[in-house]
PDB file of C-alpha atoms in Angstrom:
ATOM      1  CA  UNK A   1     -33.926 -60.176  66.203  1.00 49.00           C
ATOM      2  CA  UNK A   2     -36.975 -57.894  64.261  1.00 81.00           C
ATOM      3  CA  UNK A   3     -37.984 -59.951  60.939  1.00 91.00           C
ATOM      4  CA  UNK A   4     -38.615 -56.148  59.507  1.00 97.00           C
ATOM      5  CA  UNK A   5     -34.595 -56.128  58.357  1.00 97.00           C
ATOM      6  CA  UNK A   6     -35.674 -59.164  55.865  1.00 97.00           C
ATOM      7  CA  UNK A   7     -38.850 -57.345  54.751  1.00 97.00           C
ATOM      8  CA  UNK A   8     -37.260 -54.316  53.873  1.00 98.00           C
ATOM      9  CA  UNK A   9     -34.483 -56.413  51.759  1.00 97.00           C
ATOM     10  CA  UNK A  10     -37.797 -58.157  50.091  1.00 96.00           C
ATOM     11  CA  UNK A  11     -39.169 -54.908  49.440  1.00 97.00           C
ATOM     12  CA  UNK A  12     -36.348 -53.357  47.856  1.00 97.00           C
ATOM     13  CA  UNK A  13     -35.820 -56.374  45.662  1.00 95.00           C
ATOM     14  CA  UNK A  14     -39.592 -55.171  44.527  1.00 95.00           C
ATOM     15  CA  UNK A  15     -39.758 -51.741  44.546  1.00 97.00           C
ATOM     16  CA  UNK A  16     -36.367 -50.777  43.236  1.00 97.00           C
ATOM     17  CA  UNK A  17     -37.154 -51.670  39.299  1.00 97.00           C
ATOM     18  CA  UNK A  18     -40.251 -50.259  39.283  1.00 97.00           C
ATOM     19  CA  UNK A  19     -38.717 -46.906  40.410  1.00 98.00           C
ATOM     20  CA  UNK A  20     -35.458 -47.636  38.143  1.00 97.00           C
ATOM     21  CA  UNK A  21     -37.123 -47.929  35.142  1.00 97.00           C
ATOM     22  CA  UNK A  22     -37.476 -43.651  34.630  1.00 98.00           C
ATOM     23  CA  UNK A  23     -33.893 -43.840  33.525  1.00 97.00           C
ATOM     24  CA  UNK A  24     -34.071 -46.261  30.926  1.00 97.00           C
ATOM     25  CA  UNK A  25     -37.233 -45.940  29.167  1.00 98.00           C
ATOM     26  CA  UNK A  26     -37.787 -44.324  26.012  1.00 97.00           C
ATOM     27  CA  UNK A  27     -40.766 -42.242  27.186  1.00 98.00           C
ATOM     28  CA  UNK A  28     -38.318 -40.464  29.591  1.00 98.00           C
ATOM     29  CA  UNK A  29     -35.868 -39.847  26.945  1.00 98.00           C
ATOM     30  CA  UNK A  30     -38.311 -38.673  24.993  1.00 98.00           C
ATOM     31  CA  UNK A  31     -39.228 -36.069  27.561  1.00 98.00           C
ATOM     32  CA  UNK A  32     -35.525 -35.096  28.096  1.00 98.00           C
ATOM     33  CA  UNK A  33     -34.952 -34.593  24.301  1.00 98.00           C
ATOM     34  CA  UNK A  34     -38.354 -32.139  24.706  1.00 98.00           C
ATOM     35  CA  UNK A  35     -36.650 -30.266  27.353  1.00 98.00           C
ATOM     36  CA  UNK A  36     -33.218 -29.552  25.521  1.00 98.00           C
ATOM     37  CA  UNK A  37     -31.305 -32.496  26.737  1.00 98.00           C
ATOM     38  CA  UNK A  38     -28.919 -34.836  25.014  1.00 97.00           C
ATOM     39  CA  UNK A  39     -30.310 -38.213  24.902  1.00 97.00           C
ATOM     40  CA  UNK A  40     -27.396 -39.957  22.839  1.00 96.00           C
ATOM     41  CA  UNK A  41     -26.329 -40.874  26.938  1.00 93.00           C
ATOM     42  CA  UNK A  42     -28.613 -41.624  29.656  1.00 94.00           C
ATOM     43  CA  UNK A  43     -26.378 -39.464  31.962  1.00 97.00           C
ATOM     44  CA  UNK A  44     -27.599 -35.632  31.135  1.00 98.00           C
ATOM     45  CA  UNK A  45     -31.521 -37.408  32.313  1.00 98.00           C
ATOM     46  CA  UNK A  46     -30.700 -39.185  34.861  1.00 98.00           C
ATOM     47  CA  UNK A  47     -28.742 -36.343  36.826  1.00 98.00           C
ATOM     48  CA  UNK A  48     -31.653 -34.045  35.943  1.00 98.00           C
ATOM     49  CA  UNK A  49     -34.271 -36.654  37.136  1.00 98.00           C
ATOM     50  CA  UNK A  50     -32.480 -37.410  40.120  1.00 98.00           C
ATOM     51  CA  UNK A  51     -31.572 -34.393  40.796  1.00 98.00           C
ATOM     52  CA  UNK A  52     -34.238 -32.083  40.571  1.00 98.00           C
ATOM     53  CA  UNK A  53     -36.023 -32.762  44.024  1.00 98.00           C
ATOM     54  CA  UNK A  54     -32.754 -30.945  45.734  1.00 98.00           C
ATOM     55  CA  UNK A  55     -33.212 -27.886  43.120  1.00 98.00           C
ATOM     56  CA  UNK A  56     -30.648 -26.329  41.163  1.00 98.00           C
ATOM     57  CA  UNK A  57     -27.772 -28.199  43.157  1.00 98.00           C
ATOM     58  CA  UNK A  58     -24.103 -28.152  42.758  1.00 98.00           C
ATOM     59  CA  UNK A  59     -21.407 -30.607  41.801  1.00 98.00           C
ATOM     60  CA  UNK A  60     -20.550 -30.752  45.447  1.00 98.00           C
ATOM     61  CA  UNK A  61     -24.040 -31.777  46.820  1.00 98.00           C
ATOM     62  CA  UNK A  62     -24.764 -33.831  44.068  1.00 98.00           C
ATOM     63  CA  UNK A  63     -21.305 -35.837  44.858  1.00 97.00           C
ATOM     64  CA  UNK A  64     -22.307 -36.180  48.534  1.00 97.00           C
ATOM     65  CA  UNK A  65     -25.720 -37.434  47.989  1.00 97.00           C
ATOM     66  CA  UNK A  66     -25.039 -39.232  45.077  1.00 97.00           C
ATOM     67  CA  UNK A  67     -21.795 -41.160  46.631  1.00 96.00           C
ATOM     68  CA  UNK A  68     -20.016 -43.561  43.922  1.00 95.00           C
ATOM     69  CA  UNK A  69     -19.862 -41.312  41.548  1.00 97.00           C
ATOM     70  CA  UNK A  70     -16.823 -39.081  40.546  1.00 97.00           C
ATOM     71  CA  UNK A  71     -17.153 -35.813  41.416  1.00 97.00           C
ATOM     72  CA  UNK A  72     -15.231 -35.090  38.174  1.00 97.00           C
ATOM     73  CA  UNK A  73     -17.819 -36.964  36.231  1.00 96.00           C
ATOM     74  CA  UNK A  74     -20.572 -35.520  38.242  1.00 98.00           C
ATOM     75  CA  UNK A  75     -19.285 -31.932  37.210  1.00 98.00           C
ATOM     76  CA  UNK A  76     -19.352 -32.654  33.263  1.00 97.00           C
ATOM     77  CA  UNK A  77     -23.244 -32.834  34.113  1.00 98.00           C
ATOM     78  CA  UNK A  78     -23.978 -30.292  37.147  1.00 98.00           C
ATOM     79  CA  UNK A  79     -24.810 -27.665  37.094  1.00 97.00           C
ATOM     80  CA  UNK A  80     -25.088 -27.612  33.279  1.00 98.00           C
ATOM     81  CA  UNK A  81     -28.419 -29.096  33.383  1.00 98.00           C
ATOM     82  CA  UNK A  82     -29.986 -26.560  34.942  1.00 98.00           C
ATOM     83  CA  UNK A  83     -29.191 -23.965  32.479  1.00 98.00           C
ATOM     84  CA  UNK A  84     -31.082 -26.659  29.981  1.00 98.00           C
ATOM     85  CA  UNK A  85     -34.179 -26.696  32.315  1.00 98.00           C
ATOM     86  CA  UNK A  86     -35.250 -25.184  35.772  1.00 98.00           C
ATOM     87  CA  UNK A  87     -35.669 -27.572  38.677  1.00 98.00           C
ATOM     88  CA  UNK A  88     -39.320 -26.711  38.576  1.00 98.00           C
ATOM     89  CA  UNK A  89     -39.912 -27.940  34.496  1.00 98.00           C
ATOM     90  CA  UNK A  90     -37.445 -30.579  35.190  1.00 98.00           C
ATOM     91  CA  UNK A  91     -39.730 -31.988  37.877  1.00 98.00           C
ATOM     92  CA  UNK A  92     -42.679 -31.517  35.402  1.00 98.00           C
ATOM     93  CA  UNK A  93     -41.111 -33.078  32.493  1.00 98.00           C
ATOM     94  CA  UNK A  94     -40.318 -36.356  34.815  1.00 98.00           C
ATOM     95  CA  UNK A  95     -44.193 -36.370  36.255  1.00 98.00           C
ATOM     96  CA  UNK A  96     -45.229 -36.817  32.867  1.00 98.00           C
ATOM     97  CA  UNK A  97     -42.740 -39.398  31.887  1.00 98.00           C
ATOM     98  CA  UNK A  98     -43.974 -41.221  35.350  1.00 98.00           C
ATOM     99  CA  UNK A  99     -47.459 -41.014  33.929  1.00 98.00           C
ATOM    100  CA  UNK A 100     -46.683 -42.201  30.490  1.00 98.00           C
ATOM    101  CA  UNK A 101     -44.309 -45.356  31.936  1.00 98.00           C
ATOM    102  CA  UNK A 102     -46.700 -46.620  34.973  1.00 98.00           C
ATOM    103  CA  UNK A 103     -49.706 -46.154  32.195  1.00 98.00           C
ATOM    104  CA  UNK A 104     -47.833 -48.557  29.884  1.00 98.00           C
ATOM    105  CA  UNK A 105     -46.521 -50.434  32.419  1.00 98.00           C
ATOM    106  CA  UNK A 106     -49.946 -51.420  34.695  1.00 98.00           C
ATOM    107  CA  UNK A 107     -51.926 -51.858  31.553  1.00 98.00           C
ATOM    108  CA  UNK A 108     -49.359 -54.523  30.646  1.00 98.00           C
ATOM    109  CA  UNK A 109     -49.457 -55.944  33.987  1.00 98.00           C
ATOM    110  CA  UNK A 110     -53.500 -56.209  34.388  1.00 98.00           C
ATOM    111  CA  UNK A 111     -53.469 -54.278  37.340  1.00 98.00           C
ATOM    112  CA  UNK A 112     -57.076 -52.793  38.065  1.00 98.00           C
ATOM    113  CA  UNK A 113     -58.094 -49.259  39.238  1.00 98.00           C
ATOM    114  CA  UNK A 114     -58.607 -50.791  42.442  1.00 98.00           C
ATOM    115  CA  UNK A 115     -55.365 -52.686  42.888  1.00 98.00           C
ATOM    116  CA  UNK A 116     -53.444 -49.643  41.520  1.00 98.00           C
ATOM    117  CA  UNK A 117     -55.052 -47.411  44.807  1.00 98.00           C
ATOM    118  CA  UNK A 118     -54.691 -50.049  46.716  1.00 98.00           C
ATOM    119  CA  UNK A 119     -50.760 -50.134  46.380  1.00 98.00           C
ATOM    120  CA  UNK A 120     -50.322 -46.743  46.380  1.00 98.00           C
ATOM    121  CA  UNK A 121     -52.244 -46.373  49.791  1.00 98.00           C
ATOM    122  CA  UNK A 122     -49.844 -48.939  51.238  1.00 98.00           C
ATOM    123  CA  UNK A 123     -46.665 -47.650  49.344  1.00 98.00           C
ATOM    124  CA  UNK A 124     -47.485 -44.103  50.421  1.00 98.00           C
ATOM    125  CA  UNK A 125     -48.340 -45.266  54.112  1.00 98.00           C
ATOM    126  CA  UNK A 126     -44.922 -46.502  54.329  1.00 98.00           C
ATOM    127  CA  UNK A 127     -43.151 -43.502  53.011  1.00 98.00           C
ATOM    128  CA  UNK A 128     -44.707 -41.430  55.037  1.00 98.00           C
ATOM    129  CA  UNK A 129     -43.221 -43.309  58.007  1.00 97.00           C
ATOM    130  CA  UNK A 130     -39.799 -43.090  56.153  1.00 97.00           C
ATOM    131  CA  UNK A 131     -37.375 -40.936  58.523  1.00 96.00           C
ATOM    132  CA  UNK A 132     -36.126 -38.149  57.019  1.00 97.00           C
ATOM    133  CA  UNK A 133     -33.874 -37.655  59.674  1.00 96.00           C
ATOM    134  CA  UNK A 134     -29.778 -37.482  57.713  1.00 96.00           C
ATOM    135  CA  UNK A 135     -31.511 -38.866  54.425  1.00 98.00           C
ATOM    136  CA  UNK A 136     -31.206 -35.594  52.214  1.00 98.00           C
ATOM    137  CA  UNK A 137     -32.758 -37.120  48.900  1.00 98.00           C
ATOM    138  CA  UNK A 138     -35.982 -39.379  50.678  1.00 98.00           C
ATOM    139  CA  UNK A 139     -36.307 -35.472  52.269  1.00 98.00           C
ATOM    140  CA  UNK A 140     -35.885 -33.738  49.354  1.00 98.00           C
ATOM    141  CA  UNK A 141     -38.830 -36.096  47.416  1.00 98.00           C
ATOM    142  CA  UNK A 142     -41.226 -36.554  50.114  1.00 98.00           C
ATOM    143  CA  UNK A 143     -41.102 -32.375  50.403  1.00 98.00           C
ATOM    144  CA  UNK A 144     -42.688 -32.530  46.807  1.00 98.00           C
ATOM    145  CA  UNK A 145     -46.397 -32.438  46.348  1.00 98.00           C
ATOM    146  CA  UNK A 146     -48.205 -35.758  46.549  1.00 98.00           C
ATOM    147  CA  UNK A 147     -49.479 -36.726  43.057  1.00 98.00           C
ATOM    148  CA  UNK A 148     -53.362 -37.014  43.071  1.00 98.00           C
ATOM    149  CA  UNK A 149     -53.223 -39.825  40.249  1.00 98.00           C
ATOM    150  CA  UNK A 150     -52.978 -43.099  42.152  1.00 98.00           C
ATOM    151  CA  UNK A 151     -50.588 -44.741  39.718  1.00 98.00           C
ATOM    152  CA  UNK A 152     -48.179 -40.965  40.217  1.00 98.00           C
ATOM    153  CA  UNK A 153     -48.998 -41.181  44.121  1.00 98.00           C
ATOM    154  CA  UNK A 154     -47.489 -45.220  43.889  1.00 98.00           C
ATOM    155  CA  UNK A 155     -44.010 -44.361  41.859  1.00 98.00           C
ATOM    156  CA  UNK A 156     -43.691 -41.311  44.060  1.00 98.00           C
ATOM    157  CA  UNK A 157     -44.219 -43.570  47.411  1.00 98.00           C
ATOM    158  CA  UNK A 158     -42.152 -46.190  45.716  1.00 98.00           C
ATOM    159  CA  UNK A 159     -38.971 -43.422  44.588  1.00 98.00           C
ATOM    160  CA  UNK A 160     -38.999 -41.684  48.848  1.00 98.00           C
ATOM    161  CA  UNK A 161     -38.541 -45.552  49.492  1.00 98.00           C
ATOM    162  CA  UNK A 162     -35.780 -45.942  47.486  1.00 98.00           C
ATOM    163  CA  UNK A 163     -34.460 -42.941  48.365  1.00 98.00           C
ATOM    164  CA  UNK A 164     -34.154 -43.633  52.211  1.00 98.00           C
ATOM    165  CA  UNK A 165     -32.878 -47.089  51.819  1.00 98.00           C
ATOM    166  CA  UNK A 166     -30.217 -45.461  49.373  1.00 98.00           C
ATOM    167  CA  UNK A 167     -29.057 -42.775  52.179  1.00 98.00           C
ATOM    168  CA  UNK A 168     -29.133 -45.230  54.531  1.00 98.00           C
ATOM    169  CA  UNK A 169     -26.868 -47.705  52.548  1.00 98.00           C
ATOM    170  CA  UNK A 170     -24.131 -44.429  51.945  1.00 97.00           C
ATOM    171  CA  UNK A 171     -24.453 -43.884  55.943  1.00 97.00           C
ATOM    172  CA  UNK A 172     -23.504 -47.639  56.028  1.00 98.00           C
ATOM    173  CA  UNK A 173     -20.492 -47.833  53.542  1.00 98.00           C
ATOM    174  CA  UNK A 174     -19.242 -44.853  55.606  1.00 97.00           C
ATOM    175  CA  UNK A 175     -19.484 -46.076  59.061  1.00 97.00           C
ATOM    176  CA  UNK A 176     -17.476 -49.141  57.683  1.00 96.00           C
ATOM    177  CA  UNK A 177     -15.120 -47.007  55.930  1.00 96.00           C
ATOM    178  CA  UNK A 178     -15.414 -47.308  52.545  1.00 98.00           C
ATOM    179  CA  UNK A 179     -15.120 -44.312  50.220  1.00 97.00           C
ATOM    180  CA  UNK A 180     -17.295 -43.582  46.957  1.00 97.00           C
ATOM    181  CA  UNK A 181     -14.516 -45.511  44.752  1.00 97.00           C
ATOM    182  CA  UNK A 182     -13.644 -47.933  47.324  1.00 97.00           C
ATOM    183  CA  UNK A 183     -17.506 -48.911  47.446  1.00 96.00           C
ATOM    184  CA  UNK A 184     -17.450 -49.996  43.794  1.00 96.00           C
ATOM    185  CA  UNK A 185     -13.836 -51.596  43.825  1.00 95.00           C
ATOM    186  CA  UNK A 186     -15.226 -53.953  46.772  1.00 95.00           C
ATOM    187  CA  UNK A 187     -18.408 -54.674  45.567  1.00 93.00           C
ATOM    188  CA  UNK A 188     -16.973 -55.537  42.476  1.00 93.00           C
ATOM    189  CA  UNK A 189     -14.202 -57.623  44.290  1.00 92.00           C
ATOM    190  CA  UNK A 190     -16.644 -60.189  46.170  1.00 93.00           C
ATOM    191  CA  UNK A 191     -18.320 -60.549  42.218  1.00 87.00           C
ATOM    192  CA  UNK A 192     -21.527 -58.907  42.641  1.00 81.00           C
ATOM    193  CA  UNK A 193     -21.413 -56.807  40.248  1.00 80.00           C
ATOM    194  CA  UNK A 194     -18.603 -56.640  36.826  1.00 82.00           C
ATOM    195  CA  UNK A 195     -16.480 -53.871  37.267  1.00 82.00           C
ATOM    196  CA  UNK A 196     -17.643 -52.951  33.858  1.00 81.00           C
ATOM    197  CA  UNK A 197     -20.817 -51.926  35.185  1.00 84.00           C
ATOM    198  CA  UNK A 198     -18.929 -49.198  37.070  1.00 90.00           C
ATOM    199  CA  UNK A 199     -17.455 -47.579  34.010  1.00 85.00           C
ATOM    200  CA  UNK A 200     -20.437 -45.047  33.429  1.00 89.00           C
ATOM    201  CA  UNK A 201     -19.436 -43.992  37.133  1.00 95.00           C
ATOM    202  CA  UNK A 202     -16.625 -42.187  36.154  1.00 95.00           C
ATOM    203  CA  UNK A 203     -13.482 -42.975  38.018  1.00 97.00           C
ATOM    204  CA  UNK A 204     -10.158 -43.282  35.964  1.00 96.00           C
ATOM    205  CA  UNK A 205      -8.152 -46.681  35.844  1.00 95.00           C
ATOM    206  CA  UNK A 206      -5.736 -45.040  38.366  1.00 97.00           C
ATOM    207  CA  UNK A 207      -8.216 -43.858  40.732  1.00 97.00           C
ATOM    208  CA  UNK A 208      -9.919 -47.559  40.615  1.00 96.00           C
ATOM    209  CA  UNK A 209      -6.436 -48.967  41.375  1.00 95.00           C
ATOM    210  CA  UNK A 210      -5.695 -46.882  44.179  1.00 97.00           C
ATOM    211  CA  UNK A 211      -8.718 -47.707  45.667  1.00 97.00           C
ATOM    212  CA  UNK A 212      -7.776 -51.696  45.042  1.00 95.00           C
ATOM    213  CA  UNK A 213      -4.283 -51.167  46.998  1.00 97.00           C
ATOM    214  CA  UNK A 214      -6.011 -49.342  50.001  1.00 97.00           C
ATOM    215  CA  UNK A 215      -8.341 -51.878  50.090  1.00 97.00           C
ATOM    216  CA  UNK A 216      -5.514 -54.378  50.075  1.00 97.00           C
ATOM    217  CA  UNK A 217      -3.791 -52.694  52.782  1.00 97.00           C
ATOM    218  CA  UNK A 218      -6.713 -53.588  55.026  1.00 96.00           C
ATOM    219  CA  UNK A 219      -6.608 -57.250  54.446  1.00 96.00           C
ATOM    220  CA  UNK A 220      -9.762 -57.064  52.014  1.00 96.00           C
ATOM    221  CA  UNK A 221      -8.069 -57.761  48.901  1.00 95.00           C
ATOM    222  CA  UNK A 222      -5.299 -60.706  48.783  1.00 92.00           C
ATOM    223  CA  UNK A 223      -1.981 -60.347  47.109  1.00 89.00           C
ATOM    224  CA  UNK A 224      -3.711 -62.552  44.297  1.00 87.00           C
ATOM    225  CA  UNK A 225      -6.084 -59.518  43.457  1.00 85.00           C
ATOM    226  CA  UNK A 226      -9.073 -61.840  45.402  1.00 92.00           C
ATOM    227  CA  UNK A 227     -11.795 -61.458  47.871  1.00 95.00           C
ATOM    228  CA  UNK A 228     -10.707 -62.341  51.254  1.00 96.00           C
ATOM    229  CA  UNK A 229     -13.343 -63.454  53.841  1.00 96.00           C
ATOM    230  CA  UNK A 230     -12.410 -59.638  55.771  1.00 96.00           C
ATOM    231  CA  UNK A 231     -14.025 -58.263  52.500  1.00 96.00           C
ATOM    232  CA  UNK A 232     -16.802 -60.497  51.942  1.00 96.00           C
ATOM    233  CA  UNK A 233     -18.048 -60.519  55.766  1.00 97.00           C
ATOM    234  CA  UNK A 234     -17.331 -56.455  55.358  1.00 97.00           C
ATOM    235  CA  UNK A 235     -19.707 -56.282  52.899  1.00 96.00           C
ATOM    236  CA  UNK A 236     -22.162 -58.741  54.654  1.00 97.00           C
ATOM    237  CA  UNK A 237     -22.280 -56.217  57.127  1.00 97.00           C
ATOM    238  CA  UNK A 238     -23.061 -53.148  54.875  1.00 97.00           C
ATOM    239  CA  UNK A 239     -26.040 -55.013  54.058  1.00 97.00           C
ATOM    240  CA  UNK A 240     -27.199 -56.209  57.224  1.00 97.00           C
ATOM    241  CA  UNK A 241     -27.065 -52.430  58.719  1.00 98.00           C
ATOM    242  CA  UNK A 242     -28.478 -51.048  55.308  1.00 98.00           C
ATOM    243  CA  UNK A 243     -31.398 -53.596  55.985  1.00 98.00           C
ATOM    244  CA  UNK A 244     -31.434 -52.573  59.522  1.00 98.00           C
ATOM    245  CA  UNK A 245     -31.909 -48.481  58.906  1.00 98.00           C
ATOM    246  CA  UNK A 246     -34.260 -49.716  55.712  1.00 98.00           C
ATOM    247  CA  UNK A 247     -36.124 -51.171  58.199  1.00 98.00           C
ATOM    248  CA  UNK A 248     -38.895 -48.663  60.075  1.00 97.00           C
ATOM    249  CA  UNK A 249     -40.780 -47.447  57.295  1.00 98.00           C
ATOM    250  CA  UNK A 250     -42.014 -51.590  56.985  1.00 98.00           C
ATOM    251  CA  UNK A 251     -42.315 -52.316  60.543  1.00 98.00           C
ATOM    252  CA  UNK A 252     -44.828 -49.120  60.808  1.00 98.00           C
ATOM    253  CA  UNK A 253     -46.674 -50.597  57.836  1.00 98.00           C
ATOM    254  CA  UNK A 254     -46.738 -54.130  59.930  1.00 97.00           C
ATOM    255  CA  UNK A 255     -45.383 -57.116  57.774  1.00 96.00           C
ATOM    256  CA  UNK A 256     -49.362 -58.286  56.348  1.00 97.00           C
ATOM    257  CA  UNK A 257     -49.688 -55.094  55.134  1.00 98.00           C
ATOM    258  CA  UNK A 258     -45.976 -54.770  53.549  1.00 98.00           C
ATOM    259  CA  UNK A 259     -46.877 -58.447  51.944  1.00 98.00           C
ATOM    260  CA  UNK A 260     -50.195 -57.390  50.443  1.00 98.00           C
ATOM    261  CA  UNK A 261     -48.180 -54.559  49.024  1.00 98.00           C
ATOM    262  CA  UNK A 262     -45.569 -57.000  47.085  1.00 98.00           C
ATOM    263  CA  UNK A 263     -48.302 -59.220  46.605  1.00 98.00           C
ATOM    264  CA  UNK A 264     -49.386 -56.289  44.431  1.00 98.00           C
ATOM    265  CA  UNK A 265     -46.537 -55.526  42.538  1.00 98.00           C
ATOM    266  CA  UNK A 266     -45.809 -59.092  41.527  1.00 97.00           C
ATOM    267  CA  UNK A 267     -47.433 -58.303  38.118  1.00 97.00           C
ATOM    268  CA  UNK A 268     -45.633 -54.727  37.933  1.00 97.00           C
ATOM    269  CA  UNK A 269     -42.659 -56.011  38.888  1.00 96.00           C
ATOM    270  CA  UNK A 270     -43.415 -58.993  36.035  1.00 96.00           C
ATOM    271  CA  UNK A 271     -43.985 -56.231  33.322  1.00 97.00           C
ATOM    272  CA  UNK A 272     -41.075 -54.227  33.914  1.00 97.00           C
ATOM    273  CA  UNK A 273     -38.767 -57.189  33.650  1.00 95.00           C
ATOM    274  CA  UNK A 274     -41.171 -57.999  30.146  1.00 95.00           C
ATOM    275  CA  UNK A 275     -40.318 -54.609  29.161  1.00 94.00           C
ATOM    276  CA  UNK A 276     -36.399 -55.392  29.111  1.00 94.00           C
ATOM    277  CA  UNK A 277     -34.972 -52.056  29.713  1.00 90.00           C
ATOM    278  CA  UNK A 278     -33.521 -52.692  32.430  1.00 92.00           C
ATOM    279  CA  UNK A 279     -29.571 -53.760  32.687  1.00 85.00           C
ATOM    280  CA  UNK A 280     -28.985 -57.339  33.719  1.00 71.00           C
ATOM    281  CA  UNK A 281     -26.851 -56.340  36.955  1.00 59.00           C
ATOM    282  CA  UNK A 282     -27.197 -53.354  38.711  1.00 56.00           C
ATOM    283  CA  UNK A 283     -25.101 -49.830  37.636  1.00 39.00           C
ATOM    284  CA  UNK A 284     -24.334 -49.048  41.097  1.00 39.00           C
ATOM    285  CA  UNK A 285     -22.055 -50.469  43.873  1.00 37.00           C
ATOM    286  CA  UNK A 286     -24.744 -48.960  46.135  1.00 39.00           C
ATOM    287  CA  UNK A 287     -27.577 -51.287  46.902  1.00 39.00           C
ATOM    288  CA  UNK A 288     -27.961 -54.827  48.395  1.00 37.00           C
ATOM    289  CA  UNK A 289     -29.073 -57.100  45.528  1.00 39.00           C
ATOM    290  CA  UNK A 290     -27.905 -57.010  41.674  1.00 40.00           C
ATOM    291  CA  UNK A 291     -30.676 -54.985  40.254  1.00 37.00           C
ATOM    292  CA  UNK A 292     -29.108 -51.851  42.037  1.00 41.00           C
ATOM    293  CA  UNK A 293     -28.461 -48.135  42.446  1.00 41.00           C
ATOM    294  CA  UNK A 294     -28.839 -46.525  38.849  1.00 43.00           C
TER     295      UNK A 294
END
């Protein structure tokens, strides 16, 4: 069996904070608030961050990319943001929120000039051999412009990453048959993440229970309101074929290469964790550790 299914798990483990941490720190609220956006929640941002790469999308696209989120909750957001600020400034407004966060955050870690170019170089090398191919959000940021900057070109490398291990996780949950809300419930179920997390994600206590009883229907939930083994080897598997489509972009990069590169971000990874923005468990039932899909 390829060893690149356990790289790409190691990778995401390193890369996903570093892109993550847009949507938490206060240099990217700061450049919301500048555009017209609400910044008393981290919702209005974060849809307009995320979304901007797809342009001026619709509830409906956003839903399908997005996956565990409510499409009622999604629709409180979209398309309202766009009549705050264009795709286009949106995208310009996060590029300089990039810039001031990976300033802050590789001056903290003692990364050099050189080590900074270096990781980007290997980052980008792997995103560029990132299919594209049913992964509508890695498309939709490796179609923007490549930033010139080497610590832009490494969060932009780093965010197509993330991006086509995240629409390669939603083709998972739905070749095993489990729906946005049902996603959540059984990640939540096996204890990975508090179903607290999941609050922010919009579904109503009805909604979540319905999704429990379906999910108990199929022998993944016992009548005790537990995990069964069905559930937790269920899940198992979402991971192993999330690793499994994760897996190409690291295999072209060739596994000394993809360790230099986390050899790298050690002391990025380090700084963001310093920096404490971050929650303790992920936000997302999407995503195969605990620090997850914002």
């Amino acid at each position: 069996m390829s060893e690149y299914p356990a790289v790409a798990r190691r990778m995401w483990r390193q890369l996903e904070p570093v892109h993550a941490i847009v949507y938490f720190a206060p240099e990217a609220f700061e450049e919301a608030a500048a555009l017209g956006y609400d910044t008393d929640s981290r919702w209005p941002s974060y849809f307009a961050w995320r979304t901007a790469p797809l342009g001026a999308a619709g509830p409906e696209l956003v839903a399908a990319t997005f996956y565990s989120f409510s499409p009622r909750m999604i629709a409180r957001y979209v398309p309202a943001i766009w009549s705050t600020a264009a795709p286009g400034k949106v995208l310009d407004a996060r590029t300089q929120a990039v810039d001031r966060i990976m300033t802050g955050l590789t001056r903290a870690a003692r990364m050099s000039a050189a080590q900074i170019a270096e990781a980007a170089r290997l980052a980008r090398q792997a995103a560029e051999n990132a299919s594209t191919a049913a992964r509508p959000l890695a498309a939709a940021n490796r179609d923007l412009p490549w930033p010139d900057a080497p610590h832009l070109a490494l969060w932009h490398a780093i965010t197509v990453l993330r991006e086509h291990r995240g629409d390669g996780h939603a083709a998972a949950l739905l070749t095993y048959d489990l729906e946005p809300c049902e996603a959540l419930v059984s990640f939540a179920a096996i204890g990975a993440v508090p179903k607290a997390n999941f609050k922010g994600r919009g579904w109503t206590s009805q909604e979540w229970s319905a999704a429990h009883d379906r999910l108990a229907a199929r022998g993944w939930i016992d009548p005790a309101g537990r995990p069964t083994d069905r559930a937790r080897e269920g899940r198992d598997d979402v991971e192993r074929m999330t690793d499994r489509l994760a897996a190409a972009p690291w295999r072209a990069l060739g596994r000394s290469r993809a360790e230099r590169l986390a050899q790298l971000l050690n002391p990025l990874l380090g700084a963001v964790s310093e920096a404490g923005l971050l929650p303790r468990h992920g936000t997302s039932g999407i995503g195969a550790v605990k620090v997850a899909y914002p």
